[in-house]
Tab-separated table of C-alpha atoms in Angstrom:
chain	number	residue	atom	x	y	z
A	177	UNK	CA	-15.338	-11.167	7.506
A	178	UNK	CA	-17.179	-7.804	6.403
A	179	UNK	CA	-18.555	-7.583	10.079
A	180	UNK	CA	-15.418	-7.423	11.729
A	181	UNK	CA	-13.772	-5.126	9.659
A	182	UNK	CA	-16.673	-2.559	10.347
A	183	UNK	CA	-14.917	-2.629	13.509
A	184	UNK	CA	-11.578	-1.352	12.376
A	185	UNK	CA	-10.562	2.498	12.412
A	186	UNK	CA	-8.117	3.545	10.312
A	187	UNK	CA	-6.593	6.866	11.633
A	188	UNK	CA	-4.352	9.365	9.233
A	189	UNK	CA	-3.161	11.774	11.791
A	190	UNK	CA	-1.826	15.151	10.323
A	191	UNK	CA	-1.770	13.876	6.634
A	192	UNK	CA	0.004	16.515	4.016
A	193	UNK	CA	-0.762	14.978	0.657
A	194	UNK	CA	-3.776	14.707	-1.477
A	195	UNK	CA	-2.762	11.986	-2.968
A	196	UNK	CA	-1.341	9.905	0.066
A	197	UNK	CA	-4.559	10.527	1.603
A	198	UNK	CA	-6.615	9.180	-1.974
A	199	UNK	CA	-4.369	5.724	-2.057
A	200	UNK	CA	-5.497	5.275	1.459
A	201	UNK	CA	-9.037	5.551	1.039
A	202	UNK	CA	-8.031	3.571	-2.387
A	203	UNK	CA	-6.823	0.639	0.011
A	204	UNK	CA	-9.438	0.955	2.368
A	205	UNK	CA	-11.848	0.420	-0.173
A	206	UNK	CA	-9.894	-2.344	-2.017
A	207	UNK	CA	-9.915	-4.527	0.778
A	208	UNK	CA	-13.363	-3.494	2.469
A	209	UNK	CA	-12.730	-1.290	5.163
A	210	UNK	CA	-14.811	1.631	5.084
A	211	UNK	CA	-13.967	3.098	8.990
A	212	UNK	CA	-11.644	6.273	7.930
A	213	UNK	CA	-11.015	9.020	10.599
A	214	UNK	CA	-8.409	12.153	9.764
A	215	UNK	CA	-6.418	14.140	12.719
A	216	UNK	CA	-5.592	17.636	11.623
A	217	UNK	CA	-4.976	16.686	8.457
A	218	UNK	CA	-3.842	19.445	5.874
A	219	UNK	CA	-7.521	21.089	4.980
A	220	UNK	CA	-6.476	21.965	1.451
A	221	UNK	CA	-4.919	18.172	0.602
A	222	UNK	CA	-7.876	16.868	2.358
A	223	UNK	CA	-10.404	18.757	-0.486
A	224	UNK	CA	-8.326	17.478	-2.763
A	225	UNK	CA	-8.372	13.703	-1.632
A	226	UNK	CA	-11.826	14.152	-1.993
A	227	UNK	CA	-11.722	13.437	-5.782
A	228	UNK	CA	-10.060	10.138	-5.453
A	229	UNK	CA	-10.564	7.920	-7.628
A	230	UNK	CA	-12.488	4.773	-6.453
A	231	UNK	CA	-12.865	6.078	-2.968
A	232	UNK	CA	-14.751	9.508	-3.323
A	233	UNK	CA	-17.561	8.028	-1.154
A	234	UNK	CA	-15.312	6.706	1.564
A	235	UNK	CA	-13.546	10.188	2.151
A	236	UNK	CA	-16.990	11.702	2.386
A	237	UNK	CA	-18.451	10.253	5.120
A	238	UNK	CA	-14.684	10.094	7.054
A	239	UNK	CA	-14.754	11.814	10.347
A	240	UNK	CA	-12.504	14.669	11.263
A	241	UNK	CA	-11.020	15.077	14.444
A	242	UNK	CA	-8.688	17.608	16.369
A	243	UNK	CA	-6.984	15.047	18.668
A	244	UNK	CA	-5.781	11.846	18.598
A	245	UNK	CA	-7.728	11.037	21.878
A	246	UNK	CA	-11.024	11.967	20.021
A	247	UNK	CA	-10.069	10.384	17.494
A	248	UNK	CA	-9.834	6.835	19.030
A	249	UNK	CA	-11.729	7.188	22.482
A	250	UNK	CA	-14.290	4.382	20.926
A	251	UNK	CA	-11.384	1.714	20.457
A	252	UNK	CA	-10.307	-0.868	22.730
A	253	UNK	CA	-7.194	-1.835	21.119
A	254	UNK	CA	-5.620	1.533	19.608
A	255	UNK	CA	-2.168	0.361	17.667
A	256	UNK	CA	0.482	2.841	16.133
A	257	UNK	CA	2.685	2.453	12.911
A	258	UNK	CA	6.534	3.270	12.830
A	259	UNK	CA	9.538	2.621	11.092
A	260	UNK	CA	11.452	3.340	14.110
A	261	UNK	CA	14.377	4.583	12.427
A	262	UNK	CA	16.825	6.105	15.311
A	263	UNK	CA	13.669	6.632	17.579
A	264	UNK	CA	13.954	5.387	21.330
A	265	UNK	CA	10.754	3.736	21.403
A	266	UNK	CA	9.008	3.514	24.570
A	267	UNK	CA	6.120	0.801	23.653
A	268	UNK	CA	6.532	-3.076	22.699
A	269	UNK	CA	6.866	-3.593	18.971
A	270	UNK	CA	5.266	-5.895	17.003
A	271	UNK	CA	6.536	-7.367	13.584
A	272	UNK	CA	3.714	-7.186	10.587
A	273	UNK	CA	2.692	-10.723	11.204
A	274	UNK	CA	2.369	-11.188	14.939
A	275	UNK	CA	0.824	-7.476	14.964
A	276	UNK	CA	-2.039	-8.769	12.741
A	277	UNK	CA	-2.575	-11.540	14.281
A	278	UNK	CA	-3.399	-9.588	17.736
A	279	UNK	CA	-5.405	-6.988	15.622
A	280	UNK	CA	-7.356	-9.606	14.381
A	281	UNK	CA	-8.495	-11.370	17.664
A	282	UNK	CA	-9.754	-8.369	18.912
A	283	UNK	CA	-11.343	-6.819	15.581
A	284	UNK	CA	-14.329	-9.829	16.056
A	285	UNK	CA	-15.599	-8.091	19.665
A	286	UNK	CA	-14.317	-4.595	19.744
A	287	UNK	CA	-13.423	-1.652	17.720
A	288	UNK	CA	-9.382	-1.054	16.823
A	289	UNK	CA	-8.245	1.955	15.757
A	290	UNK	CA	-4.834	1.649	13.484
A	291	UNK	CA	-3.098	4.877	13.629
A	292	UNK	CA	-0.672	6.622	10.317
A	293	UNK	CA	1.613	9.452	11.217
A	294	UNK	CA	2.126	12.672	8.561
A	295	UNK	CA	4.407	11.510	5.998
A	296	UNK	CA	7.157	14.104	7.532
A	297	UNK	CA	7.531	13.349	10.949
A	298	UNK	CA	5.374	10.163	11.911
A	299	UNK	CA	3.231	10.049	15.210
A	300	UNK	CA	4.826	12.331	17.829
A	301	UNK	CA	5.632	10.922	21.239
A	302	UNK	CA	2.389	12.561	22.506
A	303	UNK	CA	0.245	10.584	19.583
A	304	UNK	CA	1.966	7.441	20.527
A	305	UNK	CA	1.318	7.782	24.139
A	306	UNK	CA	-2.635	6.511	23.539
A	307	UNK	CA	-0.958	3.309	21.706
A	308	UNK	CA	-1.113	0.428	23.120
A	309	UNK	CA	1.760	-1.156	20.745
A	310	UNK	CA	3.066	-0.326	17.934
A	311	UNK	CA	3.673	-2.327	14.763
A	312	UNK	CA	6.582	-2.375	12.006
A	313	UNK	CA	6.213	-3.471	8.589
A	314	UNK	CA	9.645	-5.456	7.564
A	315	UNK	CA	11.411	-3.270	5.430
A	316	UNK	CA	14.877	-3.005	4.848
A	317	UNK	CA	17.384	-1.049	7.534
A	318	UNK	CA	18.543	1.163	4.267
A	319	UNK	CA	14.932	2.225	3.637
A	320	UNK	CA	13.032	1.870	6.498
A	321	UNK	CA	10.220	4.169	5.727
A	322	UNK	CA	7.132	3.295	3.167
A	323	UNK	CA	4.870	5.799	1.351
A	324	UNK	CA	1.734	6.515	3.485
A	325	UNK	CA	-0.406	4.916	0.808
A	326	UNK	CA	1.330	1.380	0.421
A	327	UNK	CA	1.961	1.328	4.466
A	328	UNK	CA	-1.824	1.056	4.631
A	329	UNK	CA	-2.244	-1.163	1.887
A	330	UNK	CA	0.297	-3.646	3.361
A	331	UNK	CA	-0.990	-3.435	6.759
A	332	UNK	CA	-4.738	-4.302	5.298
A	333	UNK	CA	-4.065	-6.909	3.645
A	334	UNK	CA	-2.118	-8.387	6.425
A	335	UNK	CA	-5.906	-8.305	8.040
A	336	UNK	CA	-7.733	-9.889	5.535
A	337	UNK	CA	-5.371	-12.802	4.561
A	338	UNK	CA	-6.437	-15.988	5.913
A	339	UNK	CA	-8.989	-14.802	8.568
A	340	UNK	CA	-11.124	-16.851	10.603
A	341	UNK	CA	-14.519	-15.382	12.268
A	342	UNK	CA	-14.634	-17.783	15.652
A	343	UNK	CA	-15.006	-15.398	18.257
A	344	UNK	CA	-12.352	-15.218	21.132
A	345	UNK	CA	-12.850	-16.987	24.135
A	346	UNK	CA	-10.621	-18.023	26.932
A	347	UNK	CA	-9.173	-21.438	27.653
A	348	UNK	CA	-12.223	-22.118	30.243
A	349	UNK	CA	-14.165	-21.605	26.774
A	350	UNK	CA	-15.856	-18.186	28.019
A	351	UNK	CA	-15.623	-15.355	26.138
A	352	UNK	CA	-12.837	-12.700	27.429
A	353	UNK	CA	-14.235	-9.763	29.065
A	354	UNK	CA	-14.281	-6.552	27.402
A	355	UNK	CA	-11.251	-4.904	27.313
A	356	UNK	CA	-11.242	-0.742	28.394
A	357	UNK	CA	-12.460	2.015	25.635
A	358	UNK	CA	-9.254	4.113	25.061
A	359	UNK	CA	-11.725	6.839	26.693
A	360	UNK	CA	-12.124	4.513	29.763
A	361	UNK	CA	-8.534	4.394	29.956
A	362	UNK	CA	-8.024	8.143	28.914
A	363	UNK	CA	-10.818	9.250	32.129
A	364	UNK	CA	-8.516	6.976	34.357
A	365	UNK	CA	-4.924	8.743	32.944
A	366	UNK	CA	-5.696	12.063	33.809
A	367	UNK	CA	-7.429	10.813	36.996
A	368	UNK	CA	-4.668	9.542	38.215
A	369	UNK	CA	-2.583	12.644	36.842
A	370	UNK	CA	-4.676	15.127	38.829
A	371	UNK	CA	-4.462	12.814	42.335
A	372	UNK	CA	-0.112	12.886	41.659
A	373	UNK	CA	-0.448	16.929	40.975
A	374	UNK	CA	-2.102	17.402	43.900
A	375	UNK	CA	-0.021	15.040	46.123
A	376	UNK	CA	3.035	17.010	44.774
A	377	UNK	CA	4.506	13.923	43.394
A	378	UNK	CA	4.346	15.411	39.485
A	379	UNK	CA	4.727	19.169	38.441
A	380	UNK	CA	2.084	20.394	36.604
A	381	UNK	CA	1.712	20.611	32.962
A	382	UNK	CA	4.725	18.021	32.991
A	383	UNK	CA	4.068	16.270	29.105
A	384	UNK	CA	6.430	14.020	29.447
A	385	UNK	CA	5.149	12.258	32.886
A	386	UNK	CA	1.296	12.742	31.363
A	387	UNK	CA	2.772	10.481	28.020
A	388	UNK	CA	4.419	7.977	30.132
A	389	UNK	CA	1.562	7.401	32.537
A	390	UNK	CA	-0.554	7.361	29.099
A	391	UNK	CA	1.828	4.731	28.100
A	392	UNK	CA	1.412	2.975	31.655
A	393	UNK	CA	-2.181	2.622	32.113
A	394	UNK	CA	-1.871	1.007	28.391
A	395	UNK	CA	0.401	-1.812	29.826
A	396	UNK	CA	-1.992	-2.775	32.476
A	397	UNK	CA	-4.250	-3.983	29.405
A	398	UNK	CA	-7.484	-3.162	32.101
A	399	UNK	CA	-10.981	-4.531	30.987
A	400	UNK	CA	-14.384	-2.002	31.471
A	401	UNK	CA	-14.562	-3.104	35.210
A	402	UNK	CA	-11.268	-2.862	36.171
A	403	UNK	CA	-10.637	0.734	34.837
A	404	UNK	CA	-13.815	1.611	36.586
A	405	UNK	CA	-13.175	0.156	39.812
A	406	UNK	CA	-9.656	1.859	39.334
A	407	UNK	CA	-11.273	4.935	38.429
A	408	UNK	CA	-13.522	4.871	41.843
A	409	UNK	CA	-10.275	4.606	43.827
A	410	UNK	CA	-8.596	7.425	42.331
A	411	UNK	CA	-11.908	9.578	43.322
A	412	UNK	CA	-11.945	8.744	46.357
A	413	UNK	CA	-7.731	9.372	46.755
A	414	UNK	CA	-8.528	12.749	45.006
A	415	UNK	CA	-11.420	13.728	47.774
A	416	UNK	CA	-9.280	12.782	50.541
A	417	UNK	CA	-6.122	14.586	49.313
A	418	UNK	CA	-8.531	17.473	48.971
A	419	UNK	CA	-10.050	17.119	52.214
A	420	UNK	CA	-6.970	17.062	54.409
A	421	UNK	CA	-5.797	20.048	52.334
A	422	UNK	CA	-8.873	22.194	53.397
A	423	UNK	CA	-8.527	20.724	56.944
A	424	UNK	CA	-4.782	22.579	56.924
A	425	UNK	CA	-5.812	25.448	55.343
A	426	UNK	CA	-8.351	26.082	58.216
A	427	UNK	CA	-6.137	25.181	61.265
């Protein structure tokens, strides 16, 4: 049980409050996970945090980051919190339950990174985007929302209730090949963005087509060879495109 939890990443992107952040690390440590990572989080709550109780130790040695693609390019299963509220979301949801369930599966090969928005505003569109799904915790329409502490306690004990160790295998009884580091699949998005700028089929700097063909290469749920064979076409689109553009340039 301890060994696959070393493989989850719990991620607290722009966290506000020193004491959000301390029940956090509380839960973390109450339940055994010691893999915290912090986006942007508010540098003066974060010093703060520090002197929590019970979890002083596990908010030392957390790892800062300044992007959410930093932050997770290790994990092959990166999953994003939300209440939804009015939001139009743009990924699948997953209930508490079923959410776990997939977490679990892939927490005995790979490393998962669970993602927490700021306490304000959530994850943006832009830190969803490198989501793969997103999961819900059943509260009531009325009050959808949950403090930032007890979201993370609910979701890990979810994790840790009733898990079995048996690794994953496929119903030929071989074990499923690895799926794509978030990096992997990060290397292949803007790939794939730079071969549709230069074929004039995107604008550049256009966010919203880079988050939904984020969002994309997420759905094709790609293992380490397919993203790389993927990755190979896209060169070789991108040194064509560039060929026949120097070819015009010189006629």
């Amino acid at each position: 049980m301890t060994g696959d939890l070393d493989n989850l990443r719990v991620v607290l992107v722009a966290t506000r409050n020193p004491l959000n952040i301390g029940a956090a690390a509380r839960a973390m440590s109450n339940f055994g996970v010691r893999r915290l990572r912090v986006v942007n989080p508010y540098e003066k709550a974060f010093r703060e945090a520090r002197s929590a109780v019970g979890a002083a130790g596990l908010l030392t040695k957390a790892e800062q980051y300044d992007s959410v693609a930093e932050a997770v390019a290790d994990c092959r299963l990166v999953v994003g919190t939300t209440a939804v509220g009015r939001r139009d979301l743009q990924h699948r949801l997953r209930g508490l339950v079923d959410g776990g369930r997939q977490i679990k599966r892939q927490l005995r090969s790979a490393p998962v990174a669970l993602l927490f928005g700021s306490e304000r505003y959530g994850l943006s569109n832009e830190e969803l985007s490198h989501c793969h799904w997103l999961m819900r915790i059943p509260t009531r329409e009325e009050h959808g929302s949950m403090n930032l502490g007890q979201a993370v306690a609910v979701c890990l004990y979810e994790l840790v209730r009733g898990r079995k160790t048996a690794p994953a295998k496929t119903a030929s009884g071989k074990k499923e090949k690895t799926s794509a580091a978030s990096r992997e699949l990060e290397r292949l998005t803007q790939a794939m963005l730079q071969v549709l700028h230069d074929s004039g089929y995107v604008k550049p700097r256009a966010v919203a087509a880079e988050e939904k063909l984020r969002r994309l290469v997420r759905r094709m749920e790609l293992n380490s060879n397919d993203a790389e064979v993927w990755l190979g076409m896209l060169r070789q689109i991108a040194w064509k495109v560039g060929a026949n553009d120097k070819k015009k340039d010189n006629e």
